[in-house]
N, CA and C atoms as an extended XYZ file, in Angstrom:
330
Properties=species:S:1:pos:R:3:atomname:S:1:resname:S:1:resid:I:1 pbc="F F F"
N         1.027       -1.066       -0.055 N   MET     1
C         0.006        0.059       -0.066 CA  MET     1
C         0.745        1.404       -0.068 C   MET     1
N         0.303        2.059       -0.853 N   HIS     2
C         0.980        3.376       -0.564 CA  HIS     2
C         0.259        4.759        0.217 C   HIS     2
N         1.431        5.798        0.770 N   SER     3
C         0.296        6.711        1.526 CA  SER     3
C         1.148        7.642        1.285 C   SER     3
N         0.549        8.852        1.432 N   ARG     4
C         1.078       10.344        0.603 CA  ARG     4
C         0.596       11.187        1.573 C   ARG     4
N         1.378       12.457        2.614 N   THR     5
C         0.765       13.259        2.811 CA  THR     5
C         0.359       14.473        2.489 C   THR     5
N         0.369       15.500        2.949 N   LEU     6
C         0.042       17.272        2.721 CA  LEU     6
C         0.903       17.920        3.642 C   LEU     6
N         0.298       17.282        5.190 N   LEU     7
C         0.950       18.236        5.698 CA  LEU     7
C         1.375       17.169        7.105 C   LEU     7
N         1.844       17.272        8.181 N   PRO     8
C         2.449       16.241        9.088 CA  PRO     8
C         1.077       15.702        9.716 C   PRO     8
N        -0.269       16.565        9.867 N   LEU     9
C        -0.798       16.555       10.999 CA  LEU     9
C        -2.075       15.303        9.639 C   LEU     9
N        -1.267       15.792        8.373 N   ALA    10
C        -2.112       14.903        7.655 CA  ALA    10
C        -1.867       13.713        6.903 C   ALA    10
N        -1.070       12.966        7.941 N   LEU    11
C        -0.957       11.411        7.294 CA  LEU    11
C        -2.467       10.256        7.556 C   LEU    11
N        -3.160       10.927        7.361 N   LEU    12
C        -4.586       10.680        7.318 CA  LEU    12
C        -4.871       10.824        5.666 C   LEU    12
N        -4.150       11.057        5.165 N   LEU    13
C        -5.129       10.957        3.198 CA  LEU    13
C        -4.099        9.122        3.112 C   LEU    13
N        -4.642        8.125        3.497 N   ALA    14
C        -3.770        7.125        3.145 CA  ALA    14
C        -4.254        6.356        1.926 C   ALA    14
N        -4.235        4.985        2.505 N   THR    15
C        -5.002        3.764        0.854 CA  THR    15
C        -5.933        3.321        1.445 C   THR    15
N        -5.968        2.741       -0.725 N   LEU    16
C        -7.005        1.622       -0.807 CA  LEU    16
C        -7.004        2.027       -2.697 C   LEU    16
N        -8.129        1.328       -3.268 N   GLY    17
C        -7.809        1.714       -5.111 CA  GLY    17
C        -9.210        1.844       -5.623 C   GLY    17
N        -8.889        2.568       -7.220 N   GLY    18
C        -9.709        2.493       -8.495 CA  GLY    18
C        -8.788        3.562       -9.346 C   GLY    18
N       -10.294        3.537      -10.123 N   HIS    19
C        -9.560        3.989      -11.456 CA  HIS    19
C       -10.848        5.089      -12.298 C   HIS    19
N       -10.987        6.261      -12.117 N   ALA    20
C       -12.031        6.562      -13.080 CA  ALA    20
C       -11.608        8.257      -13.543 C   ALA    20
N       -12.592        8.704      -13.548 N   ALA    21
C       -12.417        9.853      -15.036 CA  ALA    21
C       -12.716       11.483      -13.676 C   ALA    21
N       -12.365       12.506      -13.898 N   ALA    22
C       -12.312       13.421      -12.717 CA  ALA    22
C       -13.539       13.699      -12.402 C   ALA    22
N       -14.189       13.914      -13.179 N   GLY    23
C       -15.639       13.830      -13.124 CA  GLY    23
C       -16.638       13.136      -12.070 C   GLY    23
N       -16.092       12.319      -11.713 N   GLU    24
C       -16.521       11.478      -10.428 CA  GLU    24
C       -15.711       12.630       -9.112 C   GLU    24
N       -15.414       13.028       -9.460 N   ALA    25
C       -14.694       13.324       -7.625 CA  ALA    25
C       -16.318       14.274       -7.022 C   ALA    25
N       -15.956       14.324       -5.480 N   ILE    26
C       -17.081       15.393       -4.441 CA  ILE    26
C       -15.957       16.361       -4.532 C   ILE    26
N       -16.975       17.519       -5.335 N   GLU    27
C       -15.998       19.185       -4.833 CA  GLU    27
C       -16.346       19.531       -3.747 C   GLU    27
N       -15.536       20.535       -3.132 N   GLY    28
C       -15.581       20.934       -1.637 CA  GLY    28
C       -14.943       21.294       -1.081 C   GLY    28
N       -15.256       22.543        0.340 N   THR    29
C       -14.437       22.545        1.155 CA  THR    29
C       -14.635       21.640        2.401 C   THR    29
N       -13.987       20.866        2.664 N   PHE    30
C       -14.265       20.118        4.303 CA  PHE    30
C       -13.164       20.507        4.913 C   PHE    30
N       -14.197       20.243        6.328 N   ALA    31
C       -13.376       20.767        7.775 CA  ALA    31
C       -12.245       18.659        8.317 C   ALA    31
N       -11.585       18.648        8.761 N   MET    32
C       -11.306       17.190        8.936 CA  MET    32
C       -10.628       17.178       10.092 C   MET    32
N       -11.365       16.318       10.754 N   THR    33
C       -11.273       15.455       12.027 CA  THR    33
C       -10.543       14.434       12.202 C   THR    33
N        -9.084       14.266       13.085 N   THR    34
C        -8.952       13.128       12.895 CA  THR    34
C        -9.139       12.145       14.405 C   THR    34
N        -9.295       11.052       14.571 N   GLU    35
C        -9.799       10.220       15.589 CA  GLU    35
C        -8.834        8.622       16.017 C   GLU    35
N        -8.104        9.242       17.090 N   ALA    36
C        -7.286        8.104       17.141 CA  ALA    36
C        -6.851        7.473       18.717 C   ALA    36
N        -7.248        6.404       19.198 N   GLN    37
C        -6.963        6.474       20.110 CA  GLN    37
C        -8.162        7.242       21.095 C   GLN    37
N        -9.792        7.062       20.568 N   GLY    38
C       -10.241        8.202       21.183 CA  GLY    38
C        -9.763        8.824       21.404 C   GLY    38
N        -9.185       10.011       20.763 N   VAL    39
C        -9.353       11.234       21.202 CA  VAL    39
C        -9.726       11.983       19.623 C   VAL    39
N       -10.137       12.621       19.733 N   ARG    40
C       -11.050       13.622       18.586 CA  ARG    40
C       -10.204       15.020       18.637 C   ARG    40
N        -9.613       14.977       16.698 N   VAL    41
C        -9.269       16.466       16.706 CA  VAL    41
C        -9.264       17.203       15.654 C   VAL    41
N       -10.207       18.133       15.691 N   ARG    42
C       -10.026       19.286       14.261 CA  ARG    42
C        -8.664       19.037       13.389 C   ARG    42
N        -8.398       18.952       12.831 N   SER    43
C        -7.236       18.920       12.204 CA  SER    43
C        -6.916       20.115       11.051 C   SER    43
N        -7.584       20.495       10.600 N   THR    44
C        -7.684       20.762        9.041 CA  THR    44
C        -8.721       21.686        8.249 C   THR    44
N        -8.146       22.485        7.343 N   THR    45
C        -9.550       22.688        6.147 CA  THR    45
C        -8.844       21.772        5.090 C   THR    45
N        -9.963       20.792        4.126 N   VAL    46
C        -9.152       19.936        2.749 CA  VAL    46
C        -9.816       20.732        2.075 C   VAL    46
N        -9.532       20.974        0.763 N   GLU    47
C       -10.629       21.164       -0.277 CA  GLU    47
C       -10.245       20.406       -1.467 C   GLU    47
N       -11.516       19.777       -2.167 N   LEU    48
C       -11.240       18.380       -2.988 CA  LEU    48
C       -11.842       19.003       -4.183 C   LEU    48
N       -10.981       19.273       -5.396 N   ALA    49
C       -11.782       19.569       -6.679 CA  ALA    49
C       -11.259       18.559       -7.902 C   ALA    49
N       -11.529       19.194       -8.693 N   PRO    50
C       -11.710       17.773       -9.743 CA  PRO    50
C       -10.420       17.601       -9.921 C   PRO    50
N        -8.721       18.466      -10.350 N   HIS    51
C        -7.412       17.977      -10.656 CA  HIS    51
C        -7.040       18.207       -9.524 C   HIS    51
N        -7.247       18.736       -8.257 N   TYR    52
C        -6.269       18.351       -6.989 CA  TYR    52
C        -6.815       18.300       -5.506 C   TYR    52
N        -6.457       18.439       -4.446 N   ILE    53
C        -6.658       17.891       -3.211 CA  ILE    53
C        -6.207       19.049       -2.534 C   ILE    53
N        -6.047       20.244       -2.031 N   ARG    54
C        -5.389       20.934       -1.201 CA  ARG    54
C        -5.300       21.379        0.162 C   ARG    54
N        -4.652       21.082        0.958 N   GLU    55
C        -4.794       20.938        2.461 CA  GLU    55
C        -3.377       22.685        3.159 C   GLU    55
N        -4.102       23.373        3.581 N   GLY    56
C        -3.059       24.684        3.471 CA  GLY    56
C        -2.554       25.171        2.239 C   GLY    56
N        -1.588       25.266        2.192 N   ASN    57
C        -0.504       25.909        0.809 CA  ASN    57
C        -0.315       24.505       -0.038 C   ASN    57
N        -0.526       23.297        0.676 N   SER    58
C        -0.122       21.705        0.239 CA  SER    58
C        -1.381       21.370       -0.833 C   SER    58
N        -0.763       21.022       -2.130 N   ARG    59
C        -1.739       20.903       -3.041 CA  ARG    59
C        -1.108       19.439       -4.005 C   ARG    59
N        -1.989       18.715       -4.122 N   LEU    60
C        -1.741       17.510       -4.407 CA  LEU    60
C        -2.258       17.024       -5.949 C   LEU    60
N        -1.942       17.001       -7.266 N   SER    61
C        -2.475       16.652       -8.307 CA  SER    61
C        -3.185       14.988       -8.515 C   SER    61
N        -4.649       15.512       -8.884 N   VAL    62
C        -5.102       14.544       -8.849 CA  VAL    62
C        -5.245       13.859      -10.461 C   VAL    62
N        -5.490       13.222      -10.628 N   ALA    63
C        -5.562       12.629      -12.093 CA  ALA    63
C        -6.595       11.796      -12.615 C   ALA    63
N        -7.338       10.702      -11.382 N   ASP    64
C        -8.396       10.096      -11.281 CA  ASP    64
C        -8.871       10.312      -10.228 C   ASP    64
N       -10.623        9.899      -10.543 N   TRP    65
C       -11.101        9.983       -9.023 CA  TRP    65
C       -12.682        8.756       -9.022 C   TRP    65
N       -12.765        7.894       -8.590 N   GLU    66
C       -13.575        6.295       -8.705 CA  GLU    66
C       -14.337        6.675       -7.623 C   GLU    66
N       -15.731        7.096       -7.782 N   ARG    67
C       -16.684        6.586       -6.725 CA  ARG    67
C       -17.714        5.024       -6.955 C   ARG    67
N       -17.211        4.214       -6.604 N   LYS    68
C       -17.559        3.084       -6.400 CA  LYS    68
C       -18.219        2.877       -4.671 C   LYS    68
N       -19.203        1.293       -5.097 N   ASP    69
C       -19.637        0.921       -3.773 CA  ASP    69
C       -19.523        1.243       -3.120 C   ASP    69
N       -20.036        3.272       -2.604 N   GLY    70
C       -20.283        3.560       -1.668 CA  GLY    70
C       -18.917        4.479       -1.625 C   GLY    70
N       -17.490        4.285       -1.664 N   TYR    71
C       -16.272        5.015       -1.846 CA  TYR    71
C       -15.781        5.638       -2.364 C   TYR    71
N       -15.071        6.964       -2.102 N   LEU    72
C       -14.231        7.697       -3.127 CA  LEU    72
C       -13.288        7.496       -3.029 C   LEU    72
N       -12.327        7.293       -4.177 N   THR    73
C       -11.137        7.091       -4.014 CA  THR    73
C       -10.291        8.372       -5.554 C   THR    73
N        -8.986        9.244       -4.812 N   ALA    74
C        -8.340        9.812       -5.518 CA  ALA    74
C        -7.002        9.492       -5.812 C   ALA    74
N        -6.819        9.347       -6.898 N   ARG    75
C        -5.194        8.977       -7.602 CA  ARG    75
C        -4.386       10.188       -7.906 C   ARG    75
N        -3.008        9.702       -8.021 N   ASP    76
C        -2.060       10.917       -8.441 CA  ASP    76
C        -2.383       11.058       -9.703 C   ASP    76
N        -1.468       11.086      -10.421 N   PRO    77
C        -0.672       10.841      -12.200 CA  PRO    77
C         0.182        9.616      -12.505 C   PRO    77
N         0.588        9.260      -11.021 N   ARG    78
C         1.028        7.679      -10.966 CA  ARG    78
C         0.340        6.608      -10.516 C   ARG    78
N        -0.501        7.074      -10.048 N   GLY    79
C        -1.545        6.024       -9.958 CA  GLY    79
C        -2.169        5.360       -8.266 C   GLY    79
N        -0.857        6.310       -7.962 N   ALA    80
C        -0.558        5.902       -5.743 CA  ALA    80
C        -2.371        7.091       -5.531 C   ALA    80
N        -2.983        5.982       -4.236 N   ILE    81
C        -3.820        6.203       -3.932 CA  ILE    81
C        -3.823        7.583       -2.694 C   ILE    81
N        -4.341        8.690       -2.941 N   LEU    82
C        -4.109       10.036       -2.269 CA  LEU    82
C        -5.387        9.869       -0.855 C   LEU    82
N        -6.471        9.235       -1.767 N   LEU    83
C        -7.737        9.113       -0.736 CA  LEU    83
C        -8.152        8.518       -0.771 C   LEU    83
N        -9.062        7.852        0.373 N   HIS    84
C        -9.750        6.336       -0.167 CA  HIS    84
C       -10.998        6.370        0.973 C   HIS    84
N       -11.853        6.806        0.873 N   ALA    85
C       -12.923        7.370        1.655 CA  ALA    85
C       -14.541        6.772        1.567 C   ALA    85
N       -15.577        6.714        2.714 N   ARG    86
C       -16.811        5.872        2.249 CA  ARG    86
C       -17.474        7.346        2.518 C   ARG    86
N       -18.664        7.336        1.413 N   ILE    87
C       -19.596        8.593        1.067 CA  ILE    87
C       -20.437        7.712        1.988 C   ILE    87
N       -20.861        9.247        3.116 N   GLU    88
C       -21.923        9.051        3.650 CA  GLU    88
C       -22.618       11.109        3.566 C   GLU    88
N       -24.118       10.794        4.151 N   ASP    89
C       -24.534       11.874        3.756 CA  ASP    89
C       -24.507       12.538        2.192 C   ASP    89
N       -24.783       11.468        1.355 N   GLY    90
C       -24.848       12.097       -0.154 CA  GLY    90
C       -23.622       13.056       -0.444 C   GLY    90
N       -22.170       12.507       -0.066 N   GLY    91
C       -21.189       13.460        0.160 CA  GLY    91
C       -20.607       14.290        1.334 C   GLY    91
N       -21.493       14.666        2.017 N   ASP    92
C       -21.101       16.031        2.710 CA  ASP    92
C       -20.383       15.113        3.847 C   ASP    92
N       -20.335       13.789        4.028 N   THR    93
C       -19.246       13.421        4.787 CA  THR    93
C       -18.500       12.491        4.265 C   THR    93
N       -17.245       12.326        4.131 N   LEU    94
C       -16.005       11.507        3.714 CA  LEU    94
C       -15.443       10.680        4.975 C   LEU    94
N       -15.778        9.564        5.159 N   VAL    95
C       -14.863        8.397        6.639 CA  VAL    95
C       -13.766        8.087        5.647 C   VAL    95
N       -12.187        8.035        5.969 N   GLN    96
C       -12.006        7.431        5.795 CA  GLN    96
C       -10.861        6.443        7.172 C   GLN    96
N       -10.857        5.180        7.306 N   GLU    97
C       -10.093        4.504        8.027 CA  GLU    97
C        -8.506        4.117        7.823 C   GLU    97
N        -8.244        4.298        8.532 N   ILE    98
C        -6.484        4.624        8.443 CA  ILE    98
C        -6.199        3.273        9.372 C   ILE    98
N        -5.586        2.204        8.601 N   ASP    99
C        -5.326        1.046        9.107 CA  ASP    99
C        -4.235        1.802       10.945 C   ASP    99
N        -4.270        0.681       11.684 N   GLY   100
C        -3.760        0.924       13.243 CA  GLY   100
C        -3.588        2.248       13.108 C   GLY   100
N        -3.794        2.957       13.211 N   VAL   101
C        -4.114        5.068       13.111 CA  VAL   101
C        -5.427        4.892       14.080 C   VAL   101
N        -6.939        4.934       13.306 N   GLY   102
C        -7.784        5.769       13.327 CA  GLY   102
C        -8.614        6.065       12.416 C   GLY   102
N        -9.770        7.186       12.482 N   THR   103
C       -10.223        7.565       11.179 CA  THR   103
C        -9.889        9.391       11.195 C   THR   103
N       -10.553        9.195        9.979 N   ALA   104
C       -10.394       11.241        9.745 CA  ALA   104
C       -11.674       10.775        8.532 C   ALA   104
N       -12.089       12.140        9.368 N   THR   105
C       -13.504       12.311        8.862 CA  THR   105
C       -13.893       13.675        7.988 C   THR   105
N       -14.047       13.682        7.163 N   PHE   106
C       -14.310       14.757        6.194 CA  PHE   106
C       -15.518       15.381        5.888 C   PHE   106
N       -16.114       16.965        6.370 N   THR   107
C       -17.471       17.278        6.933 CA  THR   107
C       -17.303       18.427        5.559 C   THR   107
N       -17.927       18.329        4.892 N   ARG   108
C       -18.087       19.537        4.073 CA  ARG   108
C       -18.632       20.679        5.288 C   ARG   108
N       -18.143       22.324        4.848 N   THR   109
C       -18.229       23.236        5.387 CA  THR   109
C       -18.907       24.064        4.067 C   THR   109
N       -18.549       24.058        2.556 N   ARG   110
C       -19.696       25.015        1.459 CA  ARG   110
C       -18.971       23.798        0.567 C   ARG   110
């Protein structure tokens, strides 16, 4: 499995898989909250767009998005997974399980 981070706290954009067109992205600005060992922390704001994921001043290029079986997956141009999250509330909430760490919850702010 591959993982990629935007900022040190955002180790939470972890992994799993798929392939599709940028038109399948869920666009918007999301508040990211992380939970590990029972502790919940509002960590950052993340912007999802058809061609990138931005956290603060860091921006990752997205080549492909896939919405499949209730999950959203974003891949970079080399095929590495940037985000793999369960879609809830019609896309207003995304939940990413991170093996051995906890969860990252993305809640739409706009």
